[in-house]
Short mmCIF file of C-alpha atoms in Angstrom, two decimals:
data_model
loop_
_atom_site.label_atom_id
_atom_site.label_comp_id
_atom_site.label_asym_id
_atom_site.label_seq_id
_atom_site.Cartn_x
_atom_site.Cartn_y
_atom_site.Cartn_z
CA MET A 171 7.83 44.62 -0.88
CA GLY A 172 11.37 44.88 -0.72
CA THR A 173 14.62 42.54 -3.04
CA ILE A 174 17.29 40.32 -1.03
CA ALA A 175 19.65 43.05 -2.09
CA GLU A 176 17.03 46.27 0.19
CA ALA A 177 16.35 43.22 2.95
CA ARG A 178 20.12 43.20 4.02
CA SER A 179 21.26 44.83 7.07
CA GLY A 180 24.23 47.13 6.22
CA PRO A 181 25.87 47.18 2.65
CA ALA A 182 23.50 46.48 -0.71
CA ARG A 183 25.54 43.76 -2.07
CA ASP A 184 23.93 42.57 -5.84
CA GLY A 185 23.35 38.86 -4.34
CA TRP A 186 24.96 36.21 -3.86
CA GLY A 187 27.98 33.99 -5.91
CA PRO A 188 29.44 31.33 -7.32
CA ASP A 189 31.73 31.34 -4.02
CA ALA A 190 28.39 31.42 -1.95
CA GLU A 191 28.20 28.96 1.14
CA PRO A 192 24.69 26.80 1.31
CA ALA A 193 24.30 28.01 4.73
CA GLY A 194 25.46 31.64 4.66
CA LEU A 195 23.31 31.83 1.78
CA GLU A 196 20.63 29.51 3.78
CA ARG A 197 20.46 32.73 6.77
CA GLU A 198 20.65 35.22 4.31
CA LEU A 199 17.22 34.48 1.97
CA THR A 200 15.35 33.26 5.27
CA GLU A 201 16.12 36.55 7.08
CA ALA A 202 15.32 38.52 3.57
CA VAL A 203 11.72 36.73 3.58
CA LEU A 204 10.78 37.08 7.17
CA ALA A 205 11.78 40.85 6.23
CA GLY A 206 9.52 41.18 2.91
CA ALA A 207 11.47 39.58 0.02
CA ALA A 208 9.82 37.89 -2.79
CA ARG A 209 9.89 34.82 -4.02
CA SER A 210 10.82 35.94 -7.00
CA ASP A 211 13.52 37.84 -5.18
CA VAL A 212 14.41 34.28 -3.81
CA LEU A 213 14.48 33.00 -6.84
CA ARG A 214 16.81 35.61 -8.60
CA ALA A 215 19.37 34.78 -5.93
CA LEU A 216 19.56 31.28 -5.63
CA SER A 217 20.01 32.09 -9.77
CA ARG A 218 23.07 33.50 -9.01
CA ALA A 219 24.35 31.97 -6.48
CA THR A 220 24.07 28.62 -9.17
CA GLY A 221 25.04 30.13 -12.30
CA ARG A 222 22.16 28.42 -13.20
CA GLN A 223 18.68 29.72 -13.98
CA VAL A 224 15.54 28.29 -11.52
CA ARG A 225 12.08 27.72 -11.00
CA LEU A 226 9.36 27.40 -8.52
CA LEU A 227 6.71 24.93 -9.41
CA SER A 228 3.47 24.59 -7.97
CA ALA A 229 1.89 19.97 -6.84
CA GLU A 230 0.54 19.88 -9.73
CA GLY A 231 4.40 20.61 -11.61
CA ALA A 232 3.19 24.24 -13.48
CA PRO A 233 5.51 27.22 -12.69
CA LEU A 234 4.28 29.44 -10.08
CA ALA A 235 8.04 31.39 -11.37
CA THR A 236 10.65 31.63 -13.10
CA THR A 237 14.28 33.01 -14.10
CA ASP A 238 14.02 31.91 -17.52
CA GLY A 239 9.96 31.74 -18.84
CA GLY A 240 10.00 28.27 -18.48
CA THR A 241 7.87 25.21 -18.16
CA GLY A 242 7.55 23.05 -15.52
CA VAL A 243 7.24 18.70 -15.01
CA SER A 244 4.79 16.57 -15.63
CA ALA A 245 2.30 16.49 -12.59
CA THR A 246 3.43 12.55 -11.62
CA VAL A 247 6.60 13.57 -11.72
CA ALA A 248 6.51 16.88 -9.40
CA ASP A 249 4.46 14.52 -7.19
CA ARG A 250 7.02 11.48 -6.94
CA VAL A 251 9.37 14.15 -6.48
CA LEU A 252 7.25 16.04 -3.47
CA ALA A 253 6.51 11.81 -1.65
CA GLY A 254 10.55 11.43 -2.14
CA VAL A 255 9.85 8.61 -4.91
CA ALA A 256 11.44 9.99 -8.09
CA GLY A 257 15.21 10.80 -7.92
CA PRO A 258 16.84 14.40 -8.07
CA VAL A 259 17.49 14.80 -11.87
CA VAL A 260 14.62 14.91 -13.62
CA ASP A 261 12.83 16.10 -17.20
CA THR A 262 11.27 19.55 -17.79
CA LEU A 263 8.29 19.53 -20.08
CA ASP A 264 10.17 22.17 -22.39
CA GLY A 265 13.08 19.10 -22.61
CA LEU A 266 16.31 20.43 -20.35
CA ARG A 267 17.19 18.56 -17.20
CA ALA A 268 17.54 19.98 -13.94
CA THR A 269 17.94 19.18 -10.53
CA ALA A 270 15.11 19.11 -8.34
CA LEU A 271 13.86 19.29 -4.89
CA PRO A 272 10.61 19.20 -2.62
CA VAL A 273 9.63 22.26 -0.82
CA ARG A 274 7.65 20.70 1.42
CA ALA A 275 7.87 20.59 5.55
CA GLY A 276 5.22 18.25 7.16
CA ALA A 277 1.16 19.14 5.91
CA THR A 278 2.37 23.18 3.98
CA VAL A 279 3.32 22.68 0.57
CA GLY A 280 5.41 25.06 -1.22
CA GLY A 281 6.24 23.23 -4.15
CA VAL A 282 9.38 21.68 -6.41
CA LEU A 283 12.02 23.65 -6.32
CA LEU A 284 14.60 23.32 -10.05
CA THR A 285 18.02 24.32 -10.81
CA VAL A 286 18.46 23.72 -14.53
CA GLY A 287 21.23 21.66 -15.58
CA PRO A 288 22.55 19.04 -15.43
CA GLY A 289 22.97 17.44 -11.90
CA ASP A 290 25.86 18.87 -9.45
CA PRO A 291 25.92 18.37 -5.86
CA ARG A 292 26.95 21.81 -5.51
CA ALA A 293 24.07 23.43 -7.01
CA GLN A 294 21.77 20.89 -5.11
CA ALA A 295 22.97 22.02 -1.65
CA LEU A 296 22.40 25.70 -2.66
CA ALA A 297 18.71 24.71 -3.90
CA GLY A 298 18.26 23.38 -0.77
CA ALA A 299 19.55 26.61 1.37
CA ALA A 300 16.59 28.50 -0.44
CA VAL A 301 13.85 26.01 0.78
CA THR A 302 13.70 27.76 3.93
CA ALA A 303 13.08 30.68 2.59
CA LEU A 304 10.98 29.64 -0.34
CA LEU A 305 8.69 27.06 2.44
CA ILE A 306 7.82 30.97 4.85
CA ASP A 307 6.69 32.38 1.69
CA ALA A 308 4.38 29.74 0.75
CA LEU A 309 3.08 30.79 4.47
CA ARG A 310 2.59 33.91 4.38
CA GLY A 311 1.40 33.13 1.44
CA GLY A 312 1.89 37.27 0.34
CA ASP A 313 1.73 36.49 -3.85
CA GLY A 314 -0.88 33.82 -3.78
CA SER A 315 1.92 30.79 -4.17
CA ALA A 316 0.84 28.97 -0.59
CA GLU A 317 -0.27 25.09 -1.03
CA VAL A 318 -0.54 24.21 2.18
CA SER A 319 -2.48 20.81 1.93
CA PRO A 320 -5.72 20.28 4.12
CA GLN A 321 -5.76 18.13 6.90
CA HIS A 322 -6.62 14.66 6.35
CA THR A 323 -7.78 11.82 9.23
CA ALA A 324 -6.36 8.31 9.96
CA ALA A 325 -8.95 6.93 7.16
CA ASP A 326 -8.24 9.20 4.92
CA VAL A 327 -4.87 7.99 4.30
CA VAL A 328 -5.71 4.74 4.82
CA ALA A 329 -8.61 5.16 1.86
CA ALA A 330 -5.70 7.21 -0.30
CA LEU A 331 -3.09 3.89 0.30
CA ARG A 332 -6.28 1.31 -0.98
CA SER A 333 -6.56 3.51 -4.59
CA GLY A 334 -2.80 4.14 -4.49
CA THR A 335 -3.01 7.91 -4.74
CA VAL A 336 -0.54 8.86 -2.76
CA SER A 337 -0.31 12.78 -3.12
CA PRO A 338 2.41 14.83 -1.19
CA SER A 339 -0.58 16.10 1.65
CA VAL A 340 -1.62 12.05 2.16
CA TRP A 341 2.40 12.07 2.48
CA ALA A 342 3.03 14.24 5.03
CA ALA A 343 -0.20 13.29 6.83
CA ALA A 344 0.93 9.45 6.86
CA ALA A 345 4.34 10.74 7.87
CA GLY A 346 2.76 11.91 11.30
CA LEU A 347 0.70 8.67 11.68
CA GLY A 348 4.12 7.12 11.95
CA ILE A 349 3.30 5.57 8.53
CA ASP A 350 7.17 5.40 6.68
CA LEU A 351 6.37 5.70 2.93
CA GLN A 352 10.18 5.74 2.51
CA ARG A 353 9.93 1.79 3.23
CA PRO A 354 5.89 0.90 2.67
CA PRO A 355 4.38 -1.43 4.74
CA ALA A 356 2.17 -3.92 4.06
CA GLY A 357 -1.53 -3.47 3.41
CA ALA A 358 -3.81 -5.35 5.97
CA VAL A 359 -7.57 -6.23 6.68
CA LEU A 360 -9.30 -6.75 9.67
CA HIS A 361 -12.88 -8.62 9.68
CA TYR A 362 -15.24 -8.78 12.67
CA SER A 363 -18.20 -11.78 12.43
CA GLY A 364 -19.41 -11.35 16.48
CA SER A 365 -22.19 -9.77 17.50
CA ARG A 366 -20.41 -6.95 20.31
CA LEU A 367 -20.61 -4.62 16.59
CA ARG A 368 -20.73 -1.50 19.18
CA ALA A 369 -17.47 -3.03 20.66
CA TRP A 370 -16.24 -3.20 17.21
CA SER A 371 -16.10 -0.14 16.02
CA THR A 372 -15.29 1.70 19.28
CA ALA A 373 -12.22 -0.49 19.99
CA LEU A 374 -11.14 0.12 16.49
CA ALA A 375 -10.84 4.23 17.63
CA TRP A 376 -9.09 3.36 20.64
CA LEU A 377 -6.75 1.62 18.55
CA GLU A 378 -4.36 4.10 18.09
CA HIS A 379 -3.13 2.90 14.50
CA PRO A 380 -4.46 4.02 11.32
CA VAL A 381 -7.47 2.30 10.23
CA GLN A 382 -10.60 2.94 7.96
CA GLN A 383 -13.71 1.44 8.40
CA GLU A 384 -16.54 -0.01 7.24
CA ALA A 385 -19.49 -1.80 9.22
CA ARG A 386 -17.48 -4.90 10.43
CA THR A 387 -14.51 -4.75 7.91
CA ALA A 388 -11.05 -2.40 8.43
CA TRP A 389 -8.05 -1.79 6.79
CA THR A 390 -5.08 -0.90 7.76
CA VAL A 391 -1.00 -0.49 7.65
CA VAL A 392 1.35 -3.25 9.10
CA PRO A 393 5.18 -3.86 8.38
CA GLY A 394 4.68 -7.11 8.98
CA GLU A 395 2.89 -10.23 10.33
CA ALA A 396 3.92 -9.92 13.90
CA GLU A 397 1.22 -6.29 14.50
CA LEU A 398 -0.86 -7.58 12.73
CA THR A 399 -0.56 -10.50 14.70
CA ARG A 400 -1.08 -8.10 17.51
CA LEU A 401 -3.36 -6.02 16.29
CA GLN A 402 -5.98 -8.81 16.02
CA SER A 403 -5.07 -10.11 20.11
CA ARG A 404 -5.98 -6.85 21.00
CA LEU A 405 -8.89 -6.07 18.66
CA ARG A 406 -9.64 -9.72 20.36
CA LEU A 407 -9.48 -8.64 24.09
CA MET A 408 -11.67 -5.52 23.43
CA THR A 409 -14.78 -7.14 21.73
CA GLY A 410 -15.23 -9.25 24.37
CA ASP A 411 -14.14 -12.14 22.17
CA GLU A 412 -10.72 -13.39 23.03
CA SER A 413 -11.79 -16.56 24.01
CA ALA A 414 -13.95 -16.09 19.82
CA GLY A 415 -10.42 -16.53 17.67
CA ASP A 416 -12.67 -16.99 14.65
CA HIS A 417 -14.48 -13.54 15.66
CA VAL A 418 -11.79 -11.86 14.05
CA VAL A 419 -9.49 -12.63 10.93
CA ALA A 420 -6.78 -10.80 10.07
CA ALA A 421 -5.01 -10.86 6.77
CA SER A 422 -1.99 -9.01 5.38
CA GLY A 423 -0.78 -8.08 1.88
CA SER A 424 3.08 -8.23 0.17
CA ARG A 425 5.60 -5.59 1.57
CA PRO A 426 5.50 -3.04 -1.98
CA ASP A 427 8.68 -1.35 -3.31
CA SER A 428 7.21 2.05 -3.91
CA PRO A 429 4.02 3.82 -2.22
CA ILE A 430 1.68 3.15 -5.24
CA GLY A 431 2.31 -0.64 -4.99
CA LEU A 432 -0.01 -0.55 -1.44
CA ALA A 433 -3.10 -0.85 -3.67
CA ARG A 434 -1.73 -3.77 -4.83
CA SER A 435 -0.92 -5.50 -1.29
CA PHE A 436 -4.77 -4.07 0.19
CA THR A 437 -6.03 -5.98 -2.98
CA GLU A 438 -3.92 -8.86 -1.57
CA ALA A 439 -5.18 -8.87 1.98
CA GLU A 440 -8.44 -8.27 0.80
CA ARG A 441 -8.26 -11.75 -0.87
CA LEU A 442 -6.11 -13.40 1.26
CA LEU A 443 -9.32 -12.13 4.10
CA GLY A 444 -11.64 -14.24 2.05
CA LEU A 445 -9.26 -17.20 1.18
CA ALA A 446 -9.26 -16.91 5.62
CA ARG A 447 -12.52 -17.00 6.59
CA SER A 448 -14.00 -19.35 3.81
CA ARG A 449 -10.84 -21.59 5.20
CA HIS A 450 -11.81 -21.22 8.93
CA ALA A 451 -8.81 -19.85 9.44
CA PRO A 452 -8.14 -16.93 11.77
CA LEU A 453 -4.61 -15.51 9.99
CA LEU A 454 -3.29 -15.68 6.86
CA THR A 455 -0.58 -13.38 5.28
CA PHE A 456 1.00 -12.93 2.20
CA GLY A 457 4.18 -14.95 3.49
CA GLY A 458 2.13 -17.34 4.78
CA CYS A 459 -0.29 -18.45 1.79
CA GLY A 460 1.87 -20.81 0.36
CA VAL A 461 0.91 -21.13 -3.77
CA VAL A 462 -1.89 -18.90 -3.19
CA GLN A 463 1.41 -16.64 -4.26
CA VAL A 464 1.47 -17.30 -7.10
CA LEU A 465 -2.24 -16.86 -8.55
CA LEU A 466 -2.66 -13.59 -7.11
CA PRO A 467 -2.16 -11.34 -8.96
CA LEU A 468 -3.94 -13.15 -11.83
CA PRO A 469 -7.89 -12.06 -12.75
CA ARG A 470 -10.95 -13.97 -12.17
CA ALA A 471 -11.12 -15.50 -15.75
CA GLU A 472 -7.32 -16.98 -16.03
CA LEU A 473 -8.08 -17.85 -11.94
CA GLU A 474 -11.17 -20.41 -13.61
CA ALA A 475 -9.62 -21.43 -16.58
CA TYR A 476 -6.45 -23.61 -14.68
CA ALA A 477 -9.17 -24.79 -12.71
CA GLU A 478 -11.07 -26.16 -16.07
CA ALA A 479 -8.12 -27.80 -17.45
CA HIS A 480 -6.72 -29.09 -15.08
CA LEU A 481 -9.58 -30.56 -13.13
CA GLY A 482 -12.59 -30.24 -15.52
CA PRO A 483 -13.57 -33.51 -15.41
CA ILE A 484 -14.33 -34.21 -12.19
CA ARG A 485 -15.49 -30.24 -10.55
CA GLU A 486 -19.16 -31.81 -10.73
CA ARG A 487 -18.07 -34.35 -9.01
CA PRO A 488 -17.86 -33.37 -5.27
CA GLU A 489 -17.45 -37.00 -3.80
CA LEU A 490 -14.18 -37.25 -5.76
CA MET A 491 -12.94 -33.42 -5.29
CA ALA A 492 -13.32 -33.59 -1.74
CA THR A 493 -11.17 -36.89 -2.00
CA LEU A 494 -8.46 -35.31 -4.65
CA ARG A 495 -7.63 -32.91 -1.79
CA ALA A 496 -7.29 -35.38 1.05
CA TRP A 497 -5.75 -37.59 -0.98
CA LEU A 498 -3.06 -34.72 -2.04
CA ALA A 499 -2.93 -33.43 1.18
CA GLU A 500 -2.08 -37.00 3.38
CA ARG A 501 0.21 -37.88 0.51
CA GLY A 502 -1.65 -40.90 -1.13
CA SER A 503 -2.14 -42.95 2.66
CA ARG A 504 -5.68 -44.70 2.09
CA GLN A 505 -5.76 -45.34 6.07
CA SER A 506 -5.38 -41.10 7.05
CA VAL A 507 -7.88 -40.68 4.13
CA SER A 508 -10.19 -43.59 4.58
CA GLU A 509 -10.66 -41.72 8.78
CA GLN A 510 -10.72 -38.41 7.22
CA LEU A 511 -13.71 -38.98 4.99
CA HIS A 512 -15.56 -41.45 7.13
CA LEU A 513 -14.84 -43.85 4.44
CA HIS A 514 -14.07 -47.96 4.23
CA ARG A 515 -11.03 -48.47 2.10
CA ASN A 516 -11.03 -49.70 -0.43
CA SER A 517 -14.34 -46.98 -0.93
CA VAL A 518 -11.36 -44.74 -1.04
CA GLY A 519 -9.58 -46.90 -3.92
CA TYR A 520 -13.00 -47.32 -5.73
CA ARG A 521 -12.83 -43.17 -5.91
CA VAL A 522 -8.56 -42.89 -6.76
CA ARG A 523 -9.23 -45.03 -9.07
CA GLN A 524 -11.92 -42.39 -10.69
CA ILE A 525 -9.49 -39.09 -10.35
CA LYS A 526 -6.53 -41.05 -12.30
CA THR A 527 -9.42 -41.57 -14.77
CA LEU A 528 -10.49 -38.85 -15.89
CA LEU A 529 -7.92 -36.69 -14.92
CA GLY A 530 -5.56 -39.25 -17.07
CA THR A 531 -2.92 -38.66 -14.52
CA ASP A 532 -1.42 -40.09 -11.21
CA PRO A 533 -2.26 -36.67 -8.35
CA LEU A 534 0.86 -37.78 -6.83
CA LEU A 535 3.58 -38.07 -9.67
CA PRO A 536 5.60 -34.36 -9.13
CA ALA A 537 4.64 -32.49 -12.05
CA ALA A 538 0.66 -33.55 -11.79
CA SER A 539 0.58 -32.89 -7.76
CA ALA A 540 2.30 -29.45 -8.36
CA GLN A 541 -0.59 -28.38 -10.82
CA LEU A 542 -3.49 -29.83 -8.87
CA HIS A 543 -2.74 -28.41 -6.27
CA LEU A 544 -2.40 -24.72 -8.02
CA ALA A 545 -5.82 -25.48 -9.31
CA LEU A 546 -7.35 -26.50 -6.20
CA ALA A 547 -5.24 -23.72 -4.83
CA ALA A 548 -8.00 -21.58 -7.85
CA LEU A 549 -10.88 -23.13 -6.82
CA ASP A 550 -10.65 -21.45 -3.08
CA LEU A 551 -9.37 -18.64 -4.49
CA LEU A 552 -12.55 -18.41 -6.83
CA ALA A 553 -15.37 -18.96 -4.02
CA ALA A 554 -13.32 -16.50 -1.61
CA ASP A 555 -13.83 -13.87 -3.79
CA ASP A 556 -17.60 -14.72 -3.90
CA GLN A 557 -17.72 -13.37 -0.38
CA PRO A 558 -18.71 -10.37 -0.07
CA LEU A 559 -16.31 -8.42 1.46
CA ARG A 560 -18.26 -6.79 3.86
CA GLY A 561 -19.10 -9.60 5.57
CA ASP A 562 -22.37 -10.12 7.88
CA ASP A 563 -26.58 -8.64 7.29
CA GLU A 564 -26.48 -7.07 10.63
CA PRO A 565 -25.03 -3.39 10.07
CA VAL A 566 -23.05 -1.21 12.84
CA PRO A 567 -24.62 0.91 14.62
CA ALA A 568 -23.98 3.92 13.54
CA GLY A 569 -21.68 6.73 15.94
CA ARG A 570 -18.38 5.27 17.51
#
């Protein structure tokens, strides 16, 4: 395999010097690799052009080829560089600062390119000029450096985003599906409770939207409530359940700051789906769930403790719990509560006096009202968490 100098047409030169221009360097390196030069030749030419030591790392951060025999970076750092999350300056495992560039295009990942030294725009631009040549070498696989990511289905991508495992290949596959992980969408989940199960599976398959399905439940990503509403409407129409809105229930979590945060967003969406189903609501989003936003990050034990602290004396009294909910919702209107619960006004007054005595506070006082609203929401969330996510007993027919 020839060197950069041997691959050039015309008089051979000993690499590029400090006056190299990125465009010219990119052209020469690309032509040289096409003519048979190795990646080690590319790194040496880049080292001469930048005046720095250069290292090519695998997607896991291990050295593939270097000009100084140095180390790489941690797998986490490499993954973040390839995913476009990390900044250009990173720390190597041997304690040096380096400018890092991802060597990738679509589903092809050639690794991470480091130029050792403090951040410098010129060095970064020159390193960028070597990326095309290194990708060609990776595709060619002539010296074992290729790391061509496996193809991922839409369901694979959604499953990876749910788990927070965003590898470079997942990032590339997501981009191919139109998912911009530099501005991550929200996790979303939809549940079908109707009887046309085969139509549900077919509708998901024809949705032209990345979906992971497990029986009656499907996970996807959405940029906002409008898109979630659109998907829900299409699924209702395609299953023939548009007149029965509660057959397709949808929920979405918050918009995360990074792809890794999508796992949290999906967890929020799943909890909100349970809450929507228990409330017989067709759609519930993070932005529209009110005080529940505060409770979503909390584990069951903390929700249970909060509910017990504020509602303990009446939790086993369903008639008082129902009266408290109505009293708070109607802001103390005895007439409204009487009509809602089908009680005499005097009975409402008697129950409210019991509630005040047992709880030791007036539920309509601002501080007490806020605490009781949260405690009731905590109970609702606990009850929603107890619902199996996949839902009803009847399985979805095999095949799509």
